[in-house]
mmCIF file with all atom_site columns, C-alpha atoms in Angstrom:
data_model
loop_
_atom_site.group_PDB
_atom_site.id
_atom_site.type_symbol
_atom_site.label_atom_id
_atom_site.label_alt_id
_atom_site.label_comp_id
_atom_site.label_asym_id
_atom_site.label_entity_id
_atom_site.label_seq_id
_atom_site.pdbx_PDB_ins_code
_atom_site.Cartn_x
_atom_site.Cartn_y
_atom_site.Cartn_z
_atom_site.occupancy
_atom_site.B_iso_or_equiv
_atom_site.pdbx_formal_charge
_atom_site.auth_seq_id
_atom_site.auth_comp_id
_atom_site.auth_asym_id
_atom_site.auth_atom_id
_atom_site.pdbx_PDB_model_num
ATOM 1   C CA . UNK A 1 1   ? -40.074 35.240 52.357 1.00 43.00 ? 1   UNK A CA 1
ATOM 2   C CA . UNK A 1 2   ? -38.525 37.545 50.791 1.00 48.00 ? 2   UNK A CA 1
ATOM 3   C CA . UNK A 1 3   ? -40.322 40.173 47.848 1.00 54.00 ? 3   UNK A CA 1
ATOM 4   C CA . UNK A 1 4   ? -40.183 40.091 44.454 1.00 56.00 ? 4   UNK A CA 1
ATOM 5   C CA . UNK A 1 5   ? -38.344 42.730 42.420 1.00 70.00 ? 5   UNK A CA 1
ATOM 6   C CA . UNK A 1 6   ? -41.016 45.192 40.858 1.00 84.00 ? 6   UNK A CA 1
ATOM 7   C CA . UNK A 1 7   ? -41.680 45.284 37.475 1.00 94.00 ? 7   UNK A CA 1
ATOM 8   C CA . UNK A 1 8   ? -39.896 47.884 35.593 1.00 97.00 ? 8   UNK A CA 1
ATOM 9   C CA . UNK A 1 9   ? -41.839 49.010 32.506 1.00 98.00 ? 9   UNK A CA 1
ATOM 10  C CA . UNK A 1 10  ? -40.707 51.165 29.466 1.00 98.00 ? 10  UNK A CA 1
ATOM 11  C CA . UNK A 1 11  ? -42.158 54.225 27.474 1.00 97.00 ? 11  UNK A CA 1
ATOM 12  C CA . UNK A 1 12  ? -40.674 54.785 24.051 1.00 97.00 ? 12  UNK A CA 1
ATOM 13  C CA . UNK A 1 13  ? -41.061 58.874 22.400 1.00 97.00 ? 13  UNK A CA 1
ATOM 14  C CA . UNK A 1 14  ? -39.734 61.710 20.692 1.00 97.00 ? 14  UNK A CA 1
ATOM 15  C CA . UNK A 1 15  ? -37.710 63.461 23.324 1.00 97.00 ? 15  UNK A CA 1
ATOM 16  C CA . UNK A 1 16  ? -38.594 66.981 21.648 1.00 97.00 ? 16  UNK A CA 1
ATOM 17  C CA . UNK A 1 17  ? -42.291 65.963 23.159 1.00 97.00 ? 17  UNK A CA 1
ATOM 18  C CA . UNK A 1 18  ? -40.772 64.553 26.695 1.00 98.00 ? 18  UNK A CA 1
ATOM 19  C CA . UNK A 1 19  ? -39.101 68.309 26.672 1.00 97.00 ? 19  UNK A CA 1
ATOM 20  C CA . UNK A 1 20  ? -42.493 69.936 26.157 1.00 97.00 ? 20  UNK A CA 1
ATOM 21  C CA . UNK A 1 21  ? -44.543 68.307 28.169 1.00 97.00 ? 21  UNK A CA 1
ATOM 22  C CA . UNK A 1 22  ? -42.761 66.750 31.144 1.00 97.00 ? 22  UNK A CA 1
ATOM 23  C CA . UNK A 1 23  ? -44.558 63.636 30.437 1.00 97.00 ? 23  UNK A CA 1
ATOM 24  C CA . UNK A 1 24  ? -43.956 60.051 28.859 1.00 97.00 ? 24  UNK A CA 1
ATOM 25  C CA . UNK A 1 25  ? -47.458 60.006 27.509 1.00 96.00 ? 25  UNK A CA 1
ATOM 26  C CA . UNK A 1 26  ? -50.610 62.114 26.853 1.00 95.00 ? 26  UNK A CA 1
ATOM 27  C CA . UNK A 1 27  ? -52.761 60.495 29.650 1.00 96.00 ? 27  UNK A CA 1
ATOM 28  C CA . UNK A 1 28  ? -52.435 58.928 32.591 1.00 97.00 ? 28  UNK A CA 1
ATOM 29  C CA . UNK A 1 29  ? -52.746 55.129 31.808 1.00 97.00 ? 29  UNK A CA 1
ATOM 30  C CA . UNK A 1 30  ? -49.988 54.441 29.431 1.00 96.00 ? 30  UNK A CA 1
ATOM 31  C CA . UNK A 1 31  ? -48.970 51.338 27.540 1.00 97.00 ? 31  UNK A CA 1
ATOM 32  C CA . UNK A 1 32  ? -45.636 50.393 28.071 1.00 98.00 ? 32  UNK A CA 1
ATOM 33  C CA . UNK A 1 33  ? -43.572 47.351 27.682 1.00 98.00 ? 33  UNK A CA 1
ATOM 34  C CA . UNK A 1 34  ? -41.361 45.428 30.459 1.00 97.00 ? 34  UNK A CA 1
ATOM 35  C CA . UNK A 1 35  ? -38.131 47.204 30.261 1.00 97.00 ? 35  UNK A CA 1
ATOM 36  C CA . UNK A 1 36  ? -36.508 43.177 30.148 1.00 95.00 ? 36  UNK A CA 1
ATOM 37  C CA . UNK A 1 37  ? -38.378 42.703 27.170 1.00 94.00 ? 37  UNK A CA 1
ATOM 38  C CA . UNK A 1 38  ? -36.194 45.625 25.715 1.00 95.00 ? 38  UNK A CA 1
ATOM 39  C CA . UNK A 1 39  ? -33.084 44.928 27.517 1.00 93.00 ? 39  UNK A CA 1
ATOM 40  C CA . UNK A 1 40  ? -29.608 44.471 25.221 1.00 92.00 ? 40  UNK A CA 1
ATOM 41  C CA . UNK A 1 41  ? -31.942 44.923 21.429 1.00 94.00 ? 41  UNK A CA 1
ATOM 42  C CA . UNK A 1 42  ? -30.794 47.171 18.798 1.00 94.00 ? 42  UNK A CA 1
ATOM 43  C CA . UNK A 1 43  ? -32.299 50.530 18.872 1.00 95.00 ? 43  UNK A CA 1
ATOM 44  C CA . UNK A 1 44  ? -34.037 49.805 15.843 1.00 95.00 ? 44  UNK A CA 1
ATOM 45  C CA . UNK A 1 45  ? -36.039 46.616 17.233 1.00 95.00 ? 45  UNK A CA 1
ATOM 46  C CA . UNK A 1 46  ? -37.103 48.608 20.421 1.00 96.00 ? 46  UNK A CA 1
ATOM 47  C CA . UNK A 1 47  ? -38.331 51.720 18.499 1.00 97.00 ? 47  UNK A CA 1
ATOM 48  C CA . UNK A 1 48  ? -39.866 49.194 16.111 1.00 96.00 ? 48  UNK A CA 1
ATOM 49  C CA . UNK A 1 49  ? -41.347 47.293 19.692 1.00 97.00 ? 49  UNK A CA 1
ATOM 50  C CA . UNK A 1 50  ? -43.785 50.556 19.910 1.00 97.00 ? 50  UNK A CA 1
ATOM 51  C CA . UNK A 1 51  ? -44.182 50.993 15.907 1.00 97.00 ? 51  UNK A CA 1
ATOM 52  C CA . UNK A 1 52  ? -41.263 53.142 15.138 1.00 97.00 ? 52  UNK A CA 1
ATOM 53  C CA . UNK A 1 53  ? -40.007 52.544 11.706 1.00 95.00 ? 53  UNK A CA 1
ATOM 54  C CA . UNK A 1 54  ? -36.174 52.848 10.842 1.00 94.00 ? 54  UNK A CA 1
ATOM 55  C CA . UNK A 1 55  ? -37.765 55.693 8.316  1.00 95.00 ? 55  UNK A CA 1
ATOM 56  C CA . UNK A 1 56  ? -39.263 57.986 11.265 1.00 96.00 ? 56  UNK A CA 1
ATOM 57  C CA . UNK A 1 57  ? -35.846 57.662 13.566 1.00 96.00 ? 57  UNK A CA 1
ATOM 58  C CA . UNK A 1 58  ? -33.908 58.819 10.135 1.00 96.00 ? 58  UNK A CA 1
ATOM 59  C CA . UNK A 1 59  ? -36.611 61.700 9.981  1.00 96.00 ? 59  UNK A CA 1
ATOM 60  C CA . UNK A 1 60  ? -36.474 62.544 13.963 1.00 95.00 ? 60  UNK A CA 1
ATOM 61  C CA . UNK A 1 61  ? -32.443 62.595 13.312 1.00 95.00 ? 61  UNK A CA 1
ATOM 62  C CA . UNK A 1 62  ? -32.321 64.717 10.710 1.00 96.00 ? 62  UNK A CA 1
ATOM 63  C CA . UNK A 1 63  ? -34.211 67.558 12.643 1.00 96.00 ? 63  UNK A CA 1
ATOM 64  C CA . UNK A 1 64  ? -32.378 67.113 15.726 1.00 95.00 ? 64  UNK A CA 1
ATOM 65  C CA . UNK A 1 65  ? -34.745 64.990 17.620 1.00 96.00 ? 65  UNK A CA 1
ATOM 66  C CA . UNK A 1 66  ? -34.448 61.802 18.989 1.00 95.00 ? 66  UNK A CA 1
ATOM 67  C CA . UNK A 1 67  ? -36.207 58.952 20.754 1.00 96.00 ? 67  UNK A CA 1
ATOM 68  C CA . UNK A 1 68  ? -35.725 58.387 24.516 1.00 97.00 ? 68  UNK A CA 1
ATOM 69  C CA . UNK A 1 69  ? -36.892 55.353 26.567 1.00 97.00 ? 69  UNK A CA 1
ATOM 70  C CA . UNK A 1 70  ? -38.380 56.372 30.311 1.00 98.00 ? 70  UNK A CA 1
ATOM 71  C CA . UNK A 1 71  ? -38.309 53.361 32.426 1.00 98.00 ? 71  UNK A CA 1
ATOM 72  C CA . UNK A 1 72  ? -39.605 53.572 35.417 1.00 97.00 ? 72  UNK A CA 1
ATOM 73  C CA . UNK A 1 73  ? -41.544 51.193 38.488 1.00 97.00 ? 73  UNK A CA 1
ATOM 74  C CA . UNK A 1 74  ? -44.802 49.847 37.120 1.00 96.00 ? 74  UNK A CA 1
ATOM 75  C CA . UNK A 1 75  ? -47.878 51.311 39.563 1.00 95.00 ? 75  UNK A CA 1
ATOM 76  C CA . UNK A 1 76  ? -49.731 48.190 41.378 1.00 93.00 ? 76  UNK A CA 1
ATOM 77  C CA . UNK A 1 77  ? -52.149 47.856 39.433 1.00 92.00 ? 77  UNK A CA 1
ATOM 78  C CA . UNK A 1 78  ? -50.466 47.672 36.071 1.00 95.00 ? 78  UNK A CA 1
ATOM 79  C CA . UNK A 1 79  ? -51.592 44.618 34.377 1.00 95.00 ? 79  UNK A CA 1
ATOM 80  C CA . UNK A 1 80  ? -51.600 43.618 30.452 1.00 95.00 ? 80  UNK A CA 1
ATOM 81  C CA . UNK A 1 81  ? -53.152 45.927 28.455 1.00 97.00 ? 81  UNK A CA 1
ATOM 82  C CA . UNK A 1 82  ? -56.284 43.446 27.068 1.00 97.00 ? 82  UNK A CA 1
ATOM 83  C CA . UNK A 1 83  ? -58.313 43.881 23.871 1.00 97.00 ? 83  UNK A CA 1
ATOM 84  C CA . UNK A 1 84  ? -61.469 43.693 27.238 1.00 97.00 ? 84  UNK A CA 1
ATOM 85  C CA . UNK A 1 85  ? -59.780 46.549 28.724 1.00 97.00 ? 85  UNK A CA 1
ATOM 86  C CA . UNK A 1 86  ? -58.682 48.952 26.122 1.00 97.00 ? 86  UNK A CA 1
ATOM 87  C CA . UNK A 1 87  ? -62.387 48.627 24.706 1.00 97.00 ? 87  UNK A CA 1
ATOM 88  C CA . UNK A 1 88  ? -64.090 49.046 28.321 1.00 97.00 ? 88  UNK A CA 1
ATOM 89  C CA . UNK A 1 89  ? -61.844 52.282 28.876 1.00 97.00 ? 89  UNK A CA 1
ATOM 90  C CA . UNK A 1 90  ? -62.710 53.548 25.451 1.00 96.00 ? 90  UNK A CA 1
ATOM 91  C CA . UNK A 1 91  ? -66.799 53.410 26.478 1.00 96.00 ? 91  UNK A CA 1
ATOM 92  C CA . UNK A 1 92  ? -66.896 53.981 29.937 1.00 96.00 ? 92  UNK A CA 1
ATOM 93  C CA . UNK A 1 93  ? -63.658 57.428 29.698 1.00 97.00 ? 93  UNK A CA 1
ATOM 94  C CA . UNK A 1 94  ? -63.986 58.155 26.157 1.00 97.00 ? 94  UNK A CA 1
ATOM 95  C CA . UNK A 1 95  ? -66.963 57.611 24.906 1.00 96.00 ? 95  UNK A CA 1
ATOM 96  C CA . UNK A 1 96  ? -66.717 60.739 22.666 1.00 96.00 ? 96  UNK A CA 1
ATOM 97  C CA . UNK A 1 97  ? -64.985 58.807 19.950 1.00 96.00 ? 97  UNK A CA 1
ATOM 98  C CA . UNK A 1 98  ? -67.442 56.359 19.235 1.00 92.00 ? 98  UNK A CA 1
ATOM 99  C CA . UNK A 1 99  ? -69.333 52.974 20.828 1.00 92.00 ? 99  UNK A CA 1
ATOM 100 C CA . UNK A 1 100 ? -67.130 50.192 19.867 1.00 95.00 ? 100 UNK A CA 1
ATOM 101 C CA . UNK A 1 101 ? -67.917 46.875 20.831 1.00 96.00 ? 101 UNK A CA 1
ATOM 102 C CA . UNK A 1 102 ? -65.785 44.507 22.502 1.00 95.00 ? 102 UNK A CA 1
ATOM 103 C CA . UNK A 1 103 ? -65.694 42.174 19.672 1.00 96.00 ? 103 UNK A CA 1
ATOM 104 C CA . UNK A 1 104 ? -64.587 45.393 16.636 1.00 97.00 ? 104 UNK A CA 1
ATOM 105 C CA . UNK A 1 105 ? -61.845 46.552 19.683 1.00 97.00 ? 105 UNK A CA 1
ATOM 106 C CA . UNK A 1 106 ? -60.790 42.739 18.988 1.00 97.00 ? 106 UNK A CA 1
ATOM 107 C CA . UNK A 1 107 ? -60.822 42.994 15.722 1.00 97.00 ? 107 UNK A CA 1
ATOM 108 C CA . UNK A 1 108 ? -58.868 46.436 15.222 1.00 98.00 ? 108 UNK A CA 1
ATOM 109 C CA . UNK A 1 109 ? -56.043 45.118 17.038 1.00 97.00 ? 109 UNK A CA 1
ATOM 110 C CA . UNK A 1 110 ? -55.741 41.831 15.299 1.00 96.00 ? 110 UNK A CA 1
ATOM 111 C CA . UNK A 1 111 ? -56.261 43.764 11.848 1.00 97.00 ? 111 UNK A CA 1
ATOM 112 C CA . UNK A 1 112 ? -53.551 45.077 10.095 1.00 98.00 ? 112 UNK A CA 1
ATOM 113 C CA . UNK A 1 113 ? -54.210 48.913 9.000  1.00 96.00 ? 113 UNK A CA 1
ATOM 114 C CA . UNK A 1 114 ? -54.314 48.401 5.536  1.00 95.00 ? 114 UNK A CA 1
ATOM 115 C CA . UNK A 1 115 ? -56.520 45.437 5.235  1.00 97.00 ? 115 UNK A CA 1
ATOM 116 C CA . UNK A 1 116 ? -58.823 47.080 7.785  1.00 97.00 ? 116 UNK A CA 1
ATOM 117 C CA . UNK A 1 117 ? -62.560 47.861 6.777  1.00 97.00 ? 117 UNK A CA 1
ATOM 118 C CA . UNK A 1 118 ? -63.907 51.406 7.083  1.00 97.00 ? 118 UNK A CA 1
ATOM 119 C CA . UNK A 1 119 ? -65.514 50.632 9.946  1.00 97.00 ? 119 UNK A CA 1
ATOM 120 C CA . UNK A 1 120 ? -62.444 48.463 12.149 1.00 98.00 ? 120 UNK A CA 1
ATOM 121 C CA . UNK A 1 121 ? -60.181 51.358 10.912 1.00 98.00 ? 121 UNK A CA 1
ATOM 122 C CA . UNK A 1 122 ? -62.604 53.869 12.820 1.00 97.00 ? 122 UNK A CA 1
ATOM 123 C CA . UNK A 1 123 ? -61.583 51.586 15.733 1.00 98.00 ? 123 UNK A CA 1
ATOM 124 C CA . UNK A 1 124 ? -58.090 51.790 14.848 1.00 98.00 ? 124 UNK A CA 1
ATOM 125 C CA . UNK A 1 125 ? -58.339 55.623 14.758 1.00 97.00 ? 125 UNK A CA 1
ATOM 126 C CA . UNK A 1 126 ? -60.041 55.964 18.166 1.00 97.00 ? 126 UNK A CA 1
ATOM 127 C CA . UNK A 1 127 ? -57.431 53.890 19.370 1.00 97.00 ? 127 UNK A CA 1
ATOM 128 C CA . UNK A 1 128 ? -54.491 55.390 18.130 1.00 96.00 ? 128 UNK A CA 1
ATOM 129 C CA . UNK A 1 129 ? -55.474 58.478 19.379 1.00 95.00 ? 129 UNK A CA 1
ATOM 130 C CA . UNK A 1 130 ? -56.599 57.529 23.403 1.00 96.00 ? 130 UNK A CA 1
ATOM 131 C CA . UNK A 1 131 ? -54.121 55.600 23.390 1.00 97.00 ? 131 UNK A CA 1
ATOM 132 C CA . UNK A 1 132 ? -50.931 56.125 21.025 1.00 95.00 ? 132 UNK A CA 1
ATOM 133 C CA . UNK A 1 133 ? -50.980 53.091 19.261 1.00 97.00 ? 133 UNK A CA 1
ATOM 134 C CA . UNK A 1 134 ? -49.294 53.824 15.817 1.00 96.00 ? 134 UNK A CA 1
ATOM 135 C CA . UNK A 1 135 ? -50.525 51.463 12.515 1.00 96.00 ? 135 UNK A CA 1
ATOM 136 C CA . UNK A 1 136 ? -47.716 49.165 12.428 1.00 97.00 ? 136 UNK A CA 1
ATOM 137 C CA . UNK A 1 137 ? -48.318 47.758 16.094 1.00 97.00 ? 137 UNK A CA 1
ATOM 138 C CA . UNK A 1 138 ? -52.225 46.485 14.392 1.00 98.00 ? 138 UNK A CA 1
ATOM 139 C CA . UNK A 1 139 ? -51.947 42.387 13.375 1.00 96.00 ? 139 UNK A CA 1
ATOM 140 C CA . UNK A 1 140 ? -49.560 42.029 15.934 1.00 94.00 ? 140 UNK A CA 1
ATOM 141 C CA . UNK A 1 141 ? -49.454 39.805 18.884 1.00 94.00 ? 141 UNK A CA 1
ATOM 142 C CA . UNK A 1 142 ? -49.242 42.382 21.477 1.00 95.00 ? 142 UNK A CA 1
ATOM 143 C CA . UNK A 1 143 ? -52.232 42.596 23.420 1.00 96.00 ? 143 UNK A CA 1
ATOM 144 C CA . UNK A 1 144 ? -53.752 39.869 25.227 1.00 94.00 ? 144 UNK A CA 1
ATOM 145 C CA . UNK A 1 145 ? -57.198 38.583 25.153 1.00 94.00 ? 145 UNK A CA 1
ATOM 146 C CA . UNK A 1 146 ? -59.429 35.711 26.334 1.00 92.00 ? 146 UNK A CA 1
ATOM 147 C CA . UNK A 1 147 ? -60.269 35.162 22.029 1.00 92.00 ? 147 UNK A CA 1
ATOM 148 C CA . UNK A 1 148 ? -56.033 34.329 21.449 1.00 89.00 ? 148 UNK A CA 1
ATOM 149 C CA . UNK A 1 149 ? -55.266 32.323 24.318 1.00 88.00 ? 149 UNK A CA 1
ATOM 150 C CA . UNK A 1 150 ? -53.249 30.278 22.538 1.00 89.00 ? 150 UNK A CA 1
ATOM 151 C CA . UNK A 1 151 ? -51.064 32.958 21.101 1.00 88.00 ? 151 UNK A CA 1
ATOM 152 C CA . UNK A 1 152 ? -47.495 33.710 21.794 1.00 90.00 ? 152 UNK A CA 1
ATOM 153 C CA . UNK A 1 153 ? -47.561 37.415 22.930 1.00 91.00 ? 153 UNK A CA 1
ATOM 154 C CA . UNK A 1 154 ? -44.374 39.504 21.813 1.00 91.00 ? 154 UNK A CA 1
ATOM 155 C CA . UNK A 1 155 ? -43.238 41.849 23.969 1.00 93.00 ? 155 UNK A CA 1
ATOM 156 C CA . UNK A 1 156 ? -47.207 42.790 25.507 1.00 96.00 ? 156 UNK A CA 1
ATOM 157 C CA . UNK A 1 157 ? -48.349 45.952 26.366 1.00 97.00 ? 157 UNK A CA 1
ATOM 158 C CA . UNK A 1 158 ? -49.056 46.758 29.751 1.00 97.00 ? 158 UNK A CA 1
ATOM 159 C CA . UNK A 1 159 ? -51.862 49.211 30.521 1.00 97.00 ? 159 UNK A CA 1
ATOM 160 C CA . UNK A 1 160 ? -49.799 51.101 33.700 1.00 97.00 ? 160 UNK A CA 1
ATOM 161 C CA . UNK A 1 161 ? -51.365 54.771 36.272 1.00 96.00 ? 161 UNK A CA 1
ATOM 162 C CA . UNK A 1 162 ? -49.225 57.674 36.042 1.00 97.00 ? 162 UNK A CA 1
ATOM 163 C CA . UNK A 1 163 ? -52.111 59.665 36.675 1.00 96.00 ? 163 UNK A CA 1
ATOM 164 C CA . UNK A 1 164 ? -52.546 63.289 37.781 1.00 97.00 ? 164 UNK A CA 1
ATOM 165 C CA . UNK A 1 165 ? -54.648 63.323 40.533 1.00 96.00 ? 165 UNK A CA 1
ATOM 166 C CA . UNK A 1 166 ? -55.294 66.514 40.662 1.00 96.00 ? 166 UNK A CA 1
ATOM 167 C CA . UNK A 1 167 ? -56.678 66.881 36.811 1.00 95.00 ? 167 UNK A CA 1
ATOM 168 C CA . UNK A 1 168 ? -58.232 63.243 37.186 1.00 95.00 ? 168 UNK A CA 1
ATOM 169 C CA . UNK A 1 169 ? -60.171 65.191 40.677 1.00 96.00 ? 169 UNK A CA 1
ATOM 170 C CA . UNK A 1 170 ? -61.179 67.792 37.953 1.00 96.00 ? 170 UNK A CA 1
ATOM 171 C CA . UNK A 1 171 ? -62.056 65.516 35.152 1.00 95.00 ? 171 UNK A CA 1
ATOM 172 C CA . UNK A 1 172 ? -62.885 62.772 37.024 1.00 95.00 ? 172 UNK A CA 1
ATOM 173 C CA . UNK A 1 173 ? -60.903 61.106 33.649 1.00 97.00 ? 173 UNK A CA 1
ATOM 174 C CA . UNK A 1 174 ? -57.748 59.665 33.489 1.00 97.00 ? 174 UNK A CA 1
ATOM 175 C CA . UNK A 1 175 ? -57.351 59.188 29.958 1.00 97.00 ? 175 UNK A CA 1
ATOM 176 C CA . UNK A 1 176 ? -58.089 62.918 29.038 1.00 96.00 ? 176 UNK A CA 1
ATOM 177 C CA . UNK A 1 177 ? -54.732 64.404 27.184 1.00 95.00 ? 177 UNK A CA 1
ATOM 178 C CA . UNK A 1 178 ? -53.057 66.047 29.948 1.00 95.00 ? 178 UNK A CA 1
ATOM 179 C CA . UNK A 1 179 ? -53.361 63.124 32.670 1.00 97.00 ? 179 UNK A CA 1
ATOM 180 C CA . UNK A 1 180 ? -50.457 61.958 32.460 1.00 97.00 ? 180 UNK A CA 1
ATOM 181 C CA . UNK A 1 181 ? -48.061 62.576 35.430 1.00 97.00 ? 181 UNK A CA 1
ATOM 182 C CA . UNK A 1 182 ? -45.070 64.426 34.840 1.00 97.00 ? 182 UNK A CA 1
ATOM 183 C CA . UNK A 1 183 ? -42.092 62.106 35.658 1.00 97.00 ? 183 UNK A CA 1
ATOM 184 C CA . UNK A 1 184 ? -41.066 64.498 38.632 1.00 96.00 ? 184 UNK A CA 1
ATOM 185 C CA . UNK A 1 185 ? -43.923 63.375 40.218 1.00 97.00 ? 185 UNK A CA 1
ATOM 186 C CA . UNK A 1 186 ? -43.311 59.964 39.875 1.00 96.00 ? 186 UNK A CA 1
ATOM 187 C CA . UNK A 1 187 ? -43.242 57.819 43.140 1.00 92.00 ? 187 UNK A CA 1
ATOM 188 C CA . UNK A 1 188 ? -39.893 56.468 42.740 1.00 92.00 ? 188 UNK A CA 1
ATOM 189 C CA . UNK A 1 189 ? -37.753 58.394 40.260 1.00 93.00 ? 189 UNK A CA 1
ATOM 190 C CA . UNK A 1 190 ? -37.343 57.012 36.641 1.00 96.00 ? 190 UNK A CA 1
ATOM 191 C CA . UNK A 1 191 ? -34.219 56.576 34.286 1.00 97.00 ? 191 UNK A CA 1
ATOM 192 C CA . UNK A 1 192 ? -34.615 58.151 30.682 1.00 97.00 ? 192 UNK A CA 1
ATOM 193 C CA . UNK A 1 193 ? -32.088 57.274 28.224 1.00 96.00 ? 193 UNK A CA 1
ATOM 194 C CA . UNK A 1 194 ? -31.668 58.419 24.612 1.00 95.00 ? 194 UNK A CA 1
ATOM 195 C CA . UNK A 1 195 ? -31.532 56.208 21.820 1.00 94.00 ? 195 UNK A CA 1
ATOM 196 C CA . UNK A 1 196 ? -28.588 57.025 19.802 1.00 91.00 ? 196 UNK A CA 1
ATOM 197 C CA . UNK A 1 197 ? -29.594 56.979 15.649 1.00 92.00 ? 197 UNK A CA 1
ATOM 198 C CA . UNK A 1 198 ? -28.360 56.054 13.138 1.00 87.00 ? 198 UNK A CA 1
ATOM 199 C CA . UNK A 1 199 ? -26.101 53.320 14.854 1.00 78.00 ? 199 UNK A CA 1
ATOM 200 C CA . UNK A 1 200 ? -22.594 53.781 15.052 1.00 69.00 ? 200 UNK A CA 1
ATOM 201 C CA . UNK A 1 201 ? -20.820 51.747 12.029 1.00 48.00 ? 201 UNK A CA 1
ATOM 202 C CA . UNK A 1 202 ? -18.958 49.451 13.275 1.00 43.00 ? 202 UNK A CA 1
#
């Protein structure tokens, strides 16, 4: 019998913040996507794969910056990031931003940001900021859920640990901003590459 290769999952951000920090994300469980999801698209659809507009790569180029993809092992118990999970992390880790139900966590994700209510858009705030999700990625089949079984998901998001221990033995929180493992510490090394913008003309 012989094993299965191991998922390889992908991180998409401004490198000027992967400089700074040392990190791929803010906290320690970080959605990513499966780096074969990604594999041979334009840099535009990948950046666009974690809400990155055309508009913000022209605005990261013309200061300098540009985005960078860290791909690297997926822990063991990465699994798809769930509307379930995403709201049951929000309560139980961050419960400072607000009780949201199970059901409105639903809803903010299926929602598009601009035909959100006040009150879904909350959701989408709280969200955005525990876990990155930027407004274009809302109304998108990207998370999965018991309530869209039927659905097609495109390109999911996996919830994946690259947790500090040592501030999570502080905290006792791993989705706290500052977390995140920095990739040094990662168990098996991972490959950052930057995304060249604007494409070359052919």
């Amino acid at each position: 019998m012989t094993n299965s290769p191991a998922l390889r999952l992908a991180r998409l951000l401004p490198e000027s913040e992967l400089s700074q920090t040392g990190c791929a994300a803010p906290t320690g469980l970080q959605l990513s996507i499966a780096f074969d999801h990604l594999q041979g698209r334009s840099v535009e659809a990948v950046a666009a794969a974690f809400g990155y507009s055309s508009t913000y790569l022209d605005r990261l180029s013309a200061r300098g910056d540009s985005l960078v993809v860290v791909i690297a092992e997926a822990d063991p118990d990465a699994g798809l990031a769930t509307d379930v999970a995403l709201g049951g992390l929000l309560r139980d880790l961050r419960p400072d931003e607000g009780d949201f139900s199970d059901l409105e966590v639903a809803e903010a994700l299926d929602t598009p940001a601009g035909q959100a209510s006040m009150r879904i858009r909350q959701v989408q705030a709280a969200l955005q900021r525990v876990f990155g999700i930027r407004d274009p990625l809302f109304g998108k089949s990207r998370f999965a859920s018991a309530r869209w079984a039927e659905r097609r998901l495109m390109a999911p998001f996996y919830l994946d640990e690259k947790v500090d221990m040592d501030v999570v033995r502080a905290t006792r929180n791993p989705l706290l901003p500052g977390s995140a493992l920095r990739l040094e510490a990662y168990p098996s090394m991972p490959l950052v590459q930057r995304l060249p913008w604007p494409p070359e003309a052919s």
